[in-house]
Short mmCIF file of C-alpha atoms in Angstrom, two decimals:
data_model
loop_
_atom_site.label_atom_id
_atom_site.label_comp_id
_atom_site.label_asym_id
_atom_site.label_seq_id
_atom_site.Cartn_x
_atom_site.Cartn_y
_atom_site.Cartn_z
CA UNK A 18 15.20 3.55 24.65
CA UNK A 19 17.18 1.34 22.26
CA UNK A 20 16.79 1.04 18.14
CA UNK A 21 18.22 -1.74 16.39
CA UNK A 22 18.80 -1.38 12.50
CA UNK A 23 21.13 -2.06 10.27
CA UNK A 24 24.14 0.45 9.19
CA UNK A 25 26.23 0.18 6.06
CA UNK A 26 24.73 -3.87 6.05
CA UNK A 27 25.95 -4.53 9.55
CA UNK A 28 23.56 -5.01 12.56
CA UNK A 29 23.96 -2.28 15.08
CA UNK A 30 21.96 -1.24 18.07
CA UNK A 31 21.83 2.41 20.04
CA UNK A 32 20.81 3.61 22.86
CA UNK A 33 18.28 7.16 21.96
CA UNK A 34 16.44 9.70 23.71
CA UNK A 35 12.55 9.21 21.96
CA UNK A 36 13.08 12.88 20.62
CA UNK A 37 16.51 12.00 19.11
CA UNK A 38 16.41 12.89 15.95
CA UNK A 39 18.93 10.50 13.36
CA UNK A 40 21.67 12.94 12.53
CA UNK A 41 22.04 13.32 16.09
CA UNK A 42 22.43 9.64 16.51
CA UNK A 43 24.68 8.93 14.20
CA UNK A 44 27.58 11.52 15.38
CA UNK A 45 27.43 10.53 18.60
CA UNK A 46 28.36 6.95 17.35
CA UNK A 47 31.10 8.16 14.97
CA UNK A 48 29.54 8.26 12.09
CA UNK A 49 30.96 12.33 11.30
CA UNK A 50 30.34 11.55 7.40
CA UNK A 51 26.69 12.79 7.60
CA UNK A 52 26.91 16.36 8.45
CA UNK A 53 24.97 18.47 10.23
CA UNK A 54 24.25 22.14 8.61
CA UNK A 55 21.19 23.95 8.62
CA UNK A 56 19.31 21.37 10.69
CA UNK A 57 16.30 22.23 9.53
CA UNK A 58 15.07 20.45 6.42
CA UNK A 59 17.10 22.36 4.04
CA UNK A 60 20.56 21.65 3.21
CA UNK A 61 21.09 17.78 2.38
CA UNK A 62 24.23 17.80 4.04
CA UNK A 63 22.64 15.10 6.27
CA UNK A 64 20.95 13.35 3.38
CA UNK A 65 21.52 9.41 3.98
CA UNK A 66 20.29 6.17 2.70
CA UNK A 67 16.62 4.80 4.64
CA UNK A 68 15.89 1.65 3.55
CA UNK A 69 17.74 3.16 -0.14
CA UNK A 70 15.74 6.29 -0.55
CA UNK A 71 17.49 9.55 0.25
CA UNK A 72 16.26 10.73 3.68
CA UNK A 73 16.90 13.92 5.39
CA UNK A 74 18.55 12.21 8.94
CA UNK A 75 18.01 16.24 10.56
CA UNK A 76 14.47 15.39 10.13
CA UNK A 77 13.67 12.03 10.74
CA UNK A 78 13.35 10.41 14.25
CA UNK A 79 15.71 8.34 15.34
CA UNK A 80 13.41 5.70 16.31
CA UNK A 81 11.94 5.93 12.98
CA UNK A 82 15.09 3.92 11.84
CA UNK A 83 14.18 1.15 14.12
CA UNK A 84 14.33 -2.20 12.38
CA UNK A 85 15.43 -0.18 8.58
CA UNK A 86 18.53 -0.23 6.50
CA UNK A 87 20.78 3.08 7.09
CA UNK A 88 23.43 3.83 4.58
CA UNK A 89 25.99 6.33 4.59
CA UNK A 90 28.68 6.87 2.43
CA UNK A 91 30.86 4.11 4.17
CA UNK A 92 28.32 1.82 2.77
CA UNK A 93 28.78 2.53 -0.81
CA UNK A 94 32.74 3.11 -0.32
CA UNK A 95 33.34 2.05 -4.21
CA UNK A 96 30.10 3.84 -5.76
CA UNK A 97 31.27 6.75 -3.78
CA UNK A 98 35.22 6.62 -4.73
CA UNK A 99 33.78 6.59 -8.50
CA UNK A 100 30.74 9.65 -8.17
CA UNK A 101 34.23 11.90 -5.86
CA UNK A 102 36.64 11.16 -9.24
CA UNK A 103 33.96 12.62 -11.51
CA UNK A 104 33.68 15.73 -8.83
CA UNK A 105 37.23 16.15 -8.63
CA UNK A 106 37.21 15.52 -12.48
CA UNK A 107 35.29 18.69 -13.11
CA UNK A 108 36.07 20.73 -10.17
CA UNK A 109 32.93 20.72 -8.80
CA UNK A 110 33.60 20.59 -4.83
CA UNK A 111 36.17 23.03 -2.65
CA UNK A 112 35.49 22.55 0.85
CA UNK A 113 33.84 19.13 0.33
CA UNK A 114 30.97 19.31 3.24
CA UNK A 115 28.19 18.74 1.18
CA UNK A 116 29.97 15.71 -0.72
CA UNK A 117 28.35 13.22 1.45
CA UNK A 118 25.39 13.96 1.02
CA UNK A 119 25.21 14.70 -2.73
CA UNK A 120 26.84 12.00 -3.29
CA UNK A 121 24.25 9.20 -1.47
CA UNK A 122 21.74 11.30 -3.47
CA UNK A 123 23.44 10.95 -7.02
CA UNK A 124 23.44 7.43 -6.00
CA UNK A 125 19.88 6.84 -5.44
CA UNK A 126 19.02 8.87 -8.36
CA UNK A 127 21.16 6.61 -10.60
CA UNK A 128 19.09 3.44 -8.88
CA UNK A 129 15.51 5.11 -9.26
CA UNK A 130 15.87 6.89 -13.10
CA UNK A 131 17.73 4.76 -15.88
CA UNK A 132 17.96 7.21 -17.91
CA UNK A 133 17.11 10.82 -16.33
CA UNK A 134 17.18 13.94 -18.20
CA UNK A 135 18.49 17.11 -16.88
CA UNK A 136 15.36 18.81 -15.41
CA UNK A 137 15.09 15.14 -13.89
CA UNK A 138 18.34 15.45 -12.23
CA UNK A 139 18.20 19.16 -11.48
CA UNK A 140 15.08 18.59 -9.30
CA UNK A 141 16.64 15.11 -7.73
CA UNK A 142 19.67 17.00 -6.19
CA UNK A 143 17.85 20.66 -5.65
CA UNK A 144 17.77 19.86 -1.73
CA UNK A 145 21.83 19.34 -1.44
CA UNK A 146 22.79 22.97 -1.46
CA UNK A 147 26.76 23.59 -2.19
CA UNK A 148 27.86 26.73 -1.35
CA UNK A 149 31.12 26.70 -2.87
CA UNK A 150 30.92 25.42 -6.55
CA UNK A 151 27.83 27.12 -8.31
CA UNK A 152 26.58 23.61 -9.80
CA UNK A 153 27.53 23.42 -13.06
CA UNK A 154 30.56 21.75 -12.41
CA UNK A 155 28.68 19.41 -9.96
CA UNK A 156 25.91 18.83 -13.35
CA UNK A 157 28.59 18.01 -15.88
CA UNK A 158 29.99 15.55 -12.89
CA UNK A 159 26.63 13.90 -12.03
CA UNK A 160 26.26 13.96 -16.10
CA UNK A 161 29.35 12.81 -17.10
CA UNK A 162 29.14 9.69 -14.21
CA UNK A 163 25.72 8.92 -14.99
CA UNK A 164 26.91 8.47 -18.54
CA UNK A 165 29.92 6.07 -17.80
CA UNK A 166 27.41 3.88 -15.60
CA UNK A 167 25.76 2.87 -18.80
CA UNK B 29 8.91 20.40 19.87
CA UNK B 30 9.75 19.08 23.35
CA UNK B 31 8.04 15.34 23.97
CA UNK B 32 8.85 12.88 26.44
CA UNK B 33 7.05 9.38 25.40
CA UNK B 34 6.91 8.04 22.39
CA UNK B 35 4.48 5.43 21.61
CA UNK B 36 3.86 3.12 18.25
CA UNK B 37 0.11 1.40 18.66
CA UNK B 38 -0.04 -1.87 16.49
CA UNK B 39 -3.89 -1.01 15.62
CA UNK B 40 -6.09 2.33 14.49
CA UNK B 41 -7.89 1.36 17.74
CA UNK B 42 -5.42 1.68 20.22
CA UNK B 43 -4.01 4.65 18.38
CA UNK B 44 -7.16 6.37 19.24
CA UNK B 45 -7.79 5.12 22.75
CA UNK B 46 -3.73 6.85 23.44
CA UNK B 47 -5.27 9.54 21.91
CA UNK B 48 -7.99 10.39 23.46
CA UNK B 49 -7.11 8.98 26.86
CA UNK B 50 -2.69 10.16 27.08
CA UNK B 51 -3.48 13.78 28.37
CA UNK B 52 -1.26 15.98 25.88
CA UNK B 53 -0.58 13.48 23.10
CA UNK B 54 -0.97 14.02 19.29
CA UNK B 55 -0.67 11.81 16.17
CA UNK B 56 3.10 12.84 14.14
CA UNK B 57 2.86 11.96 10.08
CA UNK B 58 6.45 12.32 8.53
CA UNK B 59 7.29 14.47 11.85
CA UNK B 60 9.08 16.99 9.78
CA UNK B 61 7.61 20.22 11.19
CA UNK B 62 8.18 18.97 15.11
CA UNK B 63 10.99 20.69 15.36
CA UNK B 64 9.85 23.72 13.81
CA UNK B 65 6.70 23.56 15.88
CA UNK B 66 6.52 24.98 19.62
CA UNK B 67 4.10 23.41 21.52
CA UNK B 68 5.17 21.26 24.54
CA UNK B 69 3.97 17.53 24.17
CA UNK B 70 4.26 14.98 26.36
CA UNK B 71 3.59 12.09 23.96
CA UNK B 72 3.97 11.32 20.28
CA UNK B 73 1.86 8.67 18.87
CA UNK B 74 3.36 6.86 15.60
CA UNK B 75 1.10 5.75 12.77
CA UNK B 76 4.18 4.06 11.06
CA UNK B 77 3.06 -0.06 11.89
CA UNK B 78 -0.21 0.57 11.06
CA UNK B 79 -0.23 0.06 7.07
CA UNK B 80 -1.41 3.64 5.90
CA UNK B 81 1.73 4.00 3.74
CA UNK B 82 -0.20 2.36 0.80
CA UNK B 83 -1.74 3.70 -2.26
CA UNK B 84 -4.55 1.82 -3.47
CA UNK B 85 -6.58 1.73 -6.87
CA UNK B 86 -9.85 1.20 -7.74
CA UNK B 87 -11.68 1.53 -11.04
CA UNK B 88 -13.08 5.17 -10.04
CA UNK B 89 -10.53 6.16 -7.22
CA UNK B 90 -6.92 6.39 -5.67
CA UNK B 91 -7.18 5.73 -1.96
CA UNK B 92 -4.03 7.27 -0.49
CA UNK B 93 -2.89 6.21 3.04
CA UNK B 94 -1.86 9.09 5.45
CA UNK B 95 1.52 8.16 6.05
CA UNK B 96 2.74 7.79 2.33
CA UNK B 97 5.53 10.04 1.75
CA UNK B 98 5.38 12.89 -0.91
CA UNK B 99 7.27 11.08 -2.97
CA UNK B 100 5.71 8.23 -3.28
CA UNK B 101 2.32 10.25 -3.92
CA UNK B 102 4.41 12.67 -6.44
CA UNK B 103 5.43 9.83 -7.97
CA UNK B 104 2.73 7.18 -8.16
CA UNK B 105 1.18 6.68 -12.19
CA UNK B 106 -2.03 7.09 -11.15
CA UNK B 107 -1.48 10.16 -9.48
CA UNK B 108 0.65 11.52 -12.06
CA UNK B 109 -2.17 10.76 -14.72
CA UNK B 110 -4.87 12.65 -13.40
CA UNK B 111 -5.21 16.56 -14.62
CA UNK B 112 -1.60 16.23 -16.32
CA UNK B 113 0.06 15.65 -13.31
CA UNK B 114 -0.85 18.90 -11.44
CA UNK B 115 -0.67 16.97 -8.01
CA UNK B 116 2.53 15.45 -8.89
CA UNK B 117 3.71 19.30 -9.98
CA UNK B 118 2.38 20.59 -6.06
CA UNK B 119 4.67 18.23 -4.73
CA UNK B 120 7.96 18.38 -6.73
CA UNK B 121 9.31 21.55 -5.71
CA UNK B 122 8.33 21.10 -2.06
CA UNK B 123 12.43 21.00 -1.01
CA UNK B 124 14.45 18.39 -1.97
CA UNK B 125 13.63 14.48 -2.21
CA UNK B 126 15.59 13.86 1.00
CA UNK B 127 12.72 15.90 2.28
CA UNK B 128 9.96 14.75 0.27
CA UNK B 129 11.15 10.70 1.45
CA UNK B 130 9.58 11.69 4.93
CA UNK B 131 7.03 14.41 5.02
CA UNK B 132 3.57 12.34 4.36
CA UNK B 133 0.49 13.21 2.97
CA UNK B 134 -1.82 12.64 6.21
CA UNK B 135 0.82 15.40 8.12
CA UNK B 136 0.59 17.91 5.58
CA UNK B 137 -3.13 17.81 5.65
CA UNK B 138 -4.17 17.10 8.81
CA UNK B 139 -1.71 20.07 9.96
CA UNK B 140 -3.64 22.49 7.69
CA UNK B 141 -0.55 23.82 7.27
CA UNK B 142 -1.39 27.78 5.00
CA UNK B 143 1.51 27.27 3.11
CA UNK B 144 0.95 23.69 1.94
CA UNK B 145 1.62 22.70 -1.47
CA UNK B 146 -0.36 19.91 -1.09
CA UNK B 147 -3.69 20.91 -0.16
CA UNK B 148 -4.32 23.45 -2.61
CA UNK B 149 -4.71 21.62 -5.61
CA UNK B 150 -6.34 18.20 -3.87
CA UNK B 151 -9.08 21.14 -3.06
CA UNK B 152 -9.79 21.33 -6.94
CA UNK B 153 -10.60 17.49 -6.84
CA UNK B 154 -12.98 17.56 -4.29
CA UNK B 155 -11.03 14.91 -2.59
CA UNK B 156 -12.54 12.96 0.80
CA UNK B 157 -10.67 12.19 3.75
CA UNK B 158 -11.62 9.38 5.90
CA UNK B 159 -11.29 9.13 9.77
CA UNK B 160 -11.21 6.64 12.35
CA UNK B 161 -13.77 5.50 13.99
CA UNK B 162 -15.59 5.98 10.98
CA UNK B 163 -15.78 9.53 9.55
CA UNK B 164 -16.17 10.53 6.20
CA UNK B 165 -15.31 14.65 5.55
CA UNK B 166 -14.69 16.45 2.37
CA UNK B 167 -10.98 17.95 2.24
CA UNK B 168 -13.28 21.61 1.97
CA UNK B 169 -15.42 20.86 5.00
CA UNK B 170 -12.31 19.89 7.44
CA UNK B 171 -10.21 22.81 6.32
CA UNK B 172 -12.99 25.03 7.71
CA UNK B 173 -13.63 23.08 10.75
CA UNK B 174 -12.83 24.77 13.61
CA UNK B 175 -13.06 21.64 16.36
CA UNK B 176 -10.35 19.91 17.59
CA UNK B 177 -10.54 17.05 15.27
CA UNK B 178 -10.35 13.84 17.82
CA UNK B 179 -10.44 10.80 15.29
CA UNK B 180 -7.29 9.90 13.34
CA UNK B 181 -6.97 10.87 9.53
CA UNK B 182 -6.41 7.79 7.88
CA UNK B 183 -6.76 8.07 4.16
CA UNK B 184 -7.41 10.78 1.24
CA UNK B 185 -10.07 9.38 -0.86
CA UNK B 186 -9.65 11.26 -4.83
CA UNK B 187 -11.60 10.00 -7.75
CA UNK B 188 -9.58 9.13 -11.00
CA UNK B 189 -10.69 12.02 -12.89
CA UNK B 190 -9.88 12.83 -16.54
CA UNK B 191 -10.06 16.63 -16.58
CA UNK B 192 -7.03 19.33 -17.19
CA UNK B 193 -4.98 20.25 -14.25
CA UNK B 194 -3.23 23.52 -13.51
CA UNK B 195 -0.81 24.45 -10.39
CA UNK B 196 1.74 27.03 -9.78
CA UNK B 197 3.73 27.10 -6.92
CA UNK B 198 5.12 31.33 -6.71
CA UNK B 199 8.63 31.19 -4.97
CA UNK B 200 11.85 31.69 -6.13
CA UNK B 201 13.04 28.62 -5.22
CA UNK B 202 12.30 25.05 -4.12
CA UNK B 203 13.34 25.42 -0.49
CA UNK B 204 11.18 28.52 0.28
CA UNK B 205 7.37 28.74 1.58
CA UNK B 206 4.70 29.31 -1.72
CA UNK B 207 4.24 33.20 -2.14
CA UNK B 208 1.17 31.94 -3.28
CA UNK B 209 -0.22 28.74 -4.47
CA UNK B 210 -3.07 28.75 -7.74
CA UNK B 211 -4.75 25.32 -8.68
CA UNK B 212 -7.55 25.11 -11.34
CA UNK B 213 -9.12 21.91 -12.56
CA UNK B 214 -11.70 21.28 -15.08
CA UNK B 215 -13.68 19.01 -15.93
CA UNK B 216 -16.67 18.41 -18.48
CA UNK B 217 -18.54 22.17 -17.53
CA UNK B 218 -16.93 22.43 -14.64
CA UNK B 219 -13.98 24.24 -13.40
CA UNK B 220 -12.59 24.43 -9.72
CA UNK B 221 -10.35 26.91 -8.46
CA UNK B 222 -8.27 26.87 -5.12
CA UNK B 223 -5.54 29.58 -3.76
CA UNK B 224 -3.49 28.79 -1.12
CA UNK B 225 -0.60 30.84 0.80
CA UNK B 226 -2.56 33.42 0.58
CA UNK B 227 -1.08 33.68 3.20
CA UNK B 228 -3.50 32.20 4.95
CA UNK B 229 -4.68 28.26 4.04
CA UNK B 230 -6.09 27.10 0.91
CA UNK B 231 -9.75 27.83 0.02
CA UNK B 232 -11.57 27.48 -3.04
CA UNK B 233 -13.33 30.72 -5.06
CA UNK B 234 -16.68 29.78 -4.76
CA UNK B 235 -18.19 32.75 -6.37
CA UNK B 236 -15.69 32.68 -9.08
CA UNK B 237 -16.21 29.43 -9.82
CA UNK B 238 -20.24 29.99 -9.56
CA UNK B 239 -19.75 32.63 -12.46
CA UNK B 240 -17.31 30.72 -14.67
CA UNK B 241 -19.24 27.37 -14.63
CA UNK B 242 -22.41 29.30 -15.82
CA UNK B 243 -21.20 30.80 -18.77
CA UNK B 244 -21.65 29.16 -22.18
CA UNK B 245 -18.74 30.51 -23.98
CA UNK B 246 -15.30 31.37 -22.43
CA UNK B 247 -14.18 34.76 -24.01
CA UNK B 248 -11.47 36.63 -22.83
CA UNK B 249 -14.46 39.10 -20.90
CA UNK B 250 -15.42 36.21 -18.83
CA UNK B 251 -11.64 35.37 -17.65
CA UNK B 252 -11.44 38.46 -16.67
CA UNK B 253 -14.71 38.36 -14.36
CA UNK B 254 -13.44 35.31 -13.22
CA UNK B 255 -10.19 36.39 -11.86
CA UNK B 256 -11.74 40.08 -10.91
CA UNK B 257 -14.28 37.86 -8.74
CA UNK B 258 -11.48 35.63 -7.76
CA UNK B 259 -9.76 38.98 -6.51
CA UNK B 260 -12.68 40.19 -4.61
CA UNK B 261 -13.88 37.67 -2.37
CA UNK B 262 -10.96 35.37 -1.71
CA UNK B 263 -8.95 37.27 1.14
CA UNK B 264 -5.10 37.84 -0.26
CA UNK B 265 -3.15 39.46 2.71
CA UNK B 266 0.78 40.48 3.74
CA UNK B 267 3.62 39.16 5.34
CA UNK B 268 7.01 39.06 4.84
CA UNK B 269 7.10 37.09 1.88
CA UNK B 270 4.77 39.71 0.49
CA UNK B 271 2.54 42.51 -0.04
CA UNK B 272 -1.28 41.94 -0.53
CA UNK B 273 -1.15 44.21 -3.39
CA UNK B 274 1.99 41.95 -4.86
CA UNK B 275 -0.06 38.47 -4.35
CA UNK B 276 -3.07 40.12 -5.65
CA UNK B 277 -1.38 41.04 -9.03
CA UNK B 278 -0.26 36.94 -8.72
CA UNK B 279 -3.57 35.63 -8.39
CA UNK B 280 -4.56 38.21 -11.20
CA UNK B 281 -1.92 36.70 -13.35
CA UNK B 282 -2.19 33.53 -12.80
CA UNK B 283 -5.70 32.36 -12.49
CA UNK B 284 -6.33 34.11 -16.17
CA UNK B 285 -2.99 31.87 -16.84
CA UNK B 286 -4.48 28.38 -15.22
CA UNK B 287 -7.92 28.96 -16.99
CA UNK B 288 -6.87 29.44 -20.17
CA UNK B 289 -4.53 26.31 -19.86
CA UNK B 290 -7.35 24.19 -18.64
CA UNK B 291 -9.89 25.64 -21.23
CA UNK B 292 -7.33 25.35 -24.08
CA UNK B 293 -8.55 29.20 -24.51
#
């Protein structure tokens, strides 16, 4: 069957299997910045952009994109370039294969909280596990660029 | 989950003609747990044009569609208002909000899923869920129901009450399954309490309840009935998140906890 949506603000269509789910769809097309890790609902190393809200693309149907807005991180290129200084900044990513995905989320939590406090931003990026850094580095980043935004 | 067809009716109607009528079909919500699920299917039928992704208000009740996301419901005012936000606090640590952005409220319930987050403290509300064709069920009477259920949940029906909340999720983390879920609600004279991942689903202590909401004065003695009466006739078992005699010192612990928050003990 075929989905048409919109990727990173351009119009593209795909050809899916109906139990396709969106991670699988999107690496098949060339789109290797989402990752795939635990495939199971747990990781966020898939995490992109539906329609703006962080979505788990492991999880979600492919056709269930049909007609949306996907983003990945080539969509935000500059948002992205600024939220990986602030990482790099603090040391807060080694092998980098979560940085995707924690980074589309640290975007959307900047558009849905003006002002979040800690706990708030704790609990926002809880589902984008990093097994190399520990996350305090990654807090003082998300902090610290959350801060400069203002 | 293995399916072949996918199908995406335009009205509740022909949702529940494919329904009833596409041999080996069900009804998907946020379609998180497919893959974790192992039944072979030959058709999925998706609720997603049909509207049911709203929350509505009226002056006595929140009428919650059954494909709104977790999110949304965790994060709706009117939700968060009611018992100091216990239902928004079930549905916060439920993974992460990638997660939370999909999974819906009418999948989580309609699954009956034992270790759901969800259910356990809409149980303390005595919240309504409405079918189609028309079918009106409490959340209580459904999660006992034994039938295969062969209308479509459509909405969760709770009534905007004013009461103290209480909910605590027992895990060590986010990403795991409840060790065991506690919800108590009060309101006026009376005070509900639910356990879920038990580990079986949630259920409300009737009998505890019964003794609690009879007593005059709430000493210290009569939390301790309560949660000794909690303890004896709402079934705590093992598994390998835990022992029964572990979960039973939780529930012990934390339903003295919940009602003294509620009751401002």
């Amino acid at each position: 069957m075929k989905i048409e949506l919109t990727l990173n603000g351009r119009p593209r269509s795909f050809e899916i299997e109906p139990n396709e789910y969106l991670l699988e769809t999107l690496r098949k097309n060339h789109i290797t910045s989402v990752k795939n890790g635990c495939d199971a609902s747990t990781c966020g190393v898939c995490t992109v952009l539906l329609d703006g809200k962080p979505t788990l693309s492991c999880s979600v149907l492919s056709v269930r994109a049909h007609g949306h807005e996907v983003t990945t991180v080539e969509g935000i290129a500059d948002e992205v370039d600024q939220i990986s200084d602030h990482f790099g900044h603090e040391g807060a990513d080694q092998c980098g294969f979560c940085n995707s995905g924690l980074a589309l989320t640290v975007y959307a939590l900047k558009k849905e909280y003006q002002h979040p406090t800690e706990a708030e931003i704790k609990n926002y990026i809880v589902g984008n596990l990093c097994r190399c850094s520990g996350y305090q580095a990654q807090l003082k980043a998300i902090k610290q660029y959350l801060e400069d935004q203002k | 989950m293995e399916f072949k067809h996918y199908q995406k009716p335009q009205t509740l109607s022909e949702a529940y003609q494919m329904l009833n009528e596409i041999p080996n079909s069900i009804i998907i919500g946020g379609g998180t747990w497919l893959k974790m699920s192992n039944p072979k299917v030959d058709t999925l039928i998706d609720l997603s044009d049909l509207k049911l992704d709203q929350i509505k208000e009226t002056d006595q009740t929140i009428e919650i569609g059954a494909m709104v996301t977790l999110r949304d419901y965790e994060t709706h005012k009117a939700i968060q208002k009611i018992g100091n936000g216990f239902l928004s606090e079930g549905i916060t640590h439920i993974l992460g909000v990638g997660f939370r952005n999909i999974a819906t409220i009418g999948g989580t319930i309609a699954g009956k899923y034992p270790f759901s987050d969800v259910i356990t403290p809409l149980l303390t509300l005595k919240s309504e869920l409405v079918f189609f064709p028309e079918k009106k069920m409490s959340l209580e009477d459904y999660l006992n129901s034994k039938e295969k259920m062969h209308a479509i949940l459509t909405h969760v029906i709770i009534k905007k009450e004013d009461g103290k909340g209480f909910f605590r999720k027992v895990s060590k983390t986010p990403l795991e399954f409840a060790t065991l879920n506690v919800a108590i609600f009060t309101q006026g004279k009376e005070t509900s309490i639910a356990l879920g991942a038990r580990p079986q689903g949630p259920i409300l202590a009737h009998e505890a309840m019964d003794y609690l909401n009879h007593e005059e004065k709430i000493t210290d003695d009569v939390i301790n009935k309560t949660a000794q009466l909690v303890l004896e006739h709402v079934k705590l078992g093992d598994n390998y998140q835990a022992s029964q005699a572990y979960r039973k010192e939780l529930a012990n612990a934390y339903v003295k906890r919940g009602i003294k928050e509620v009751l401002a003990v």
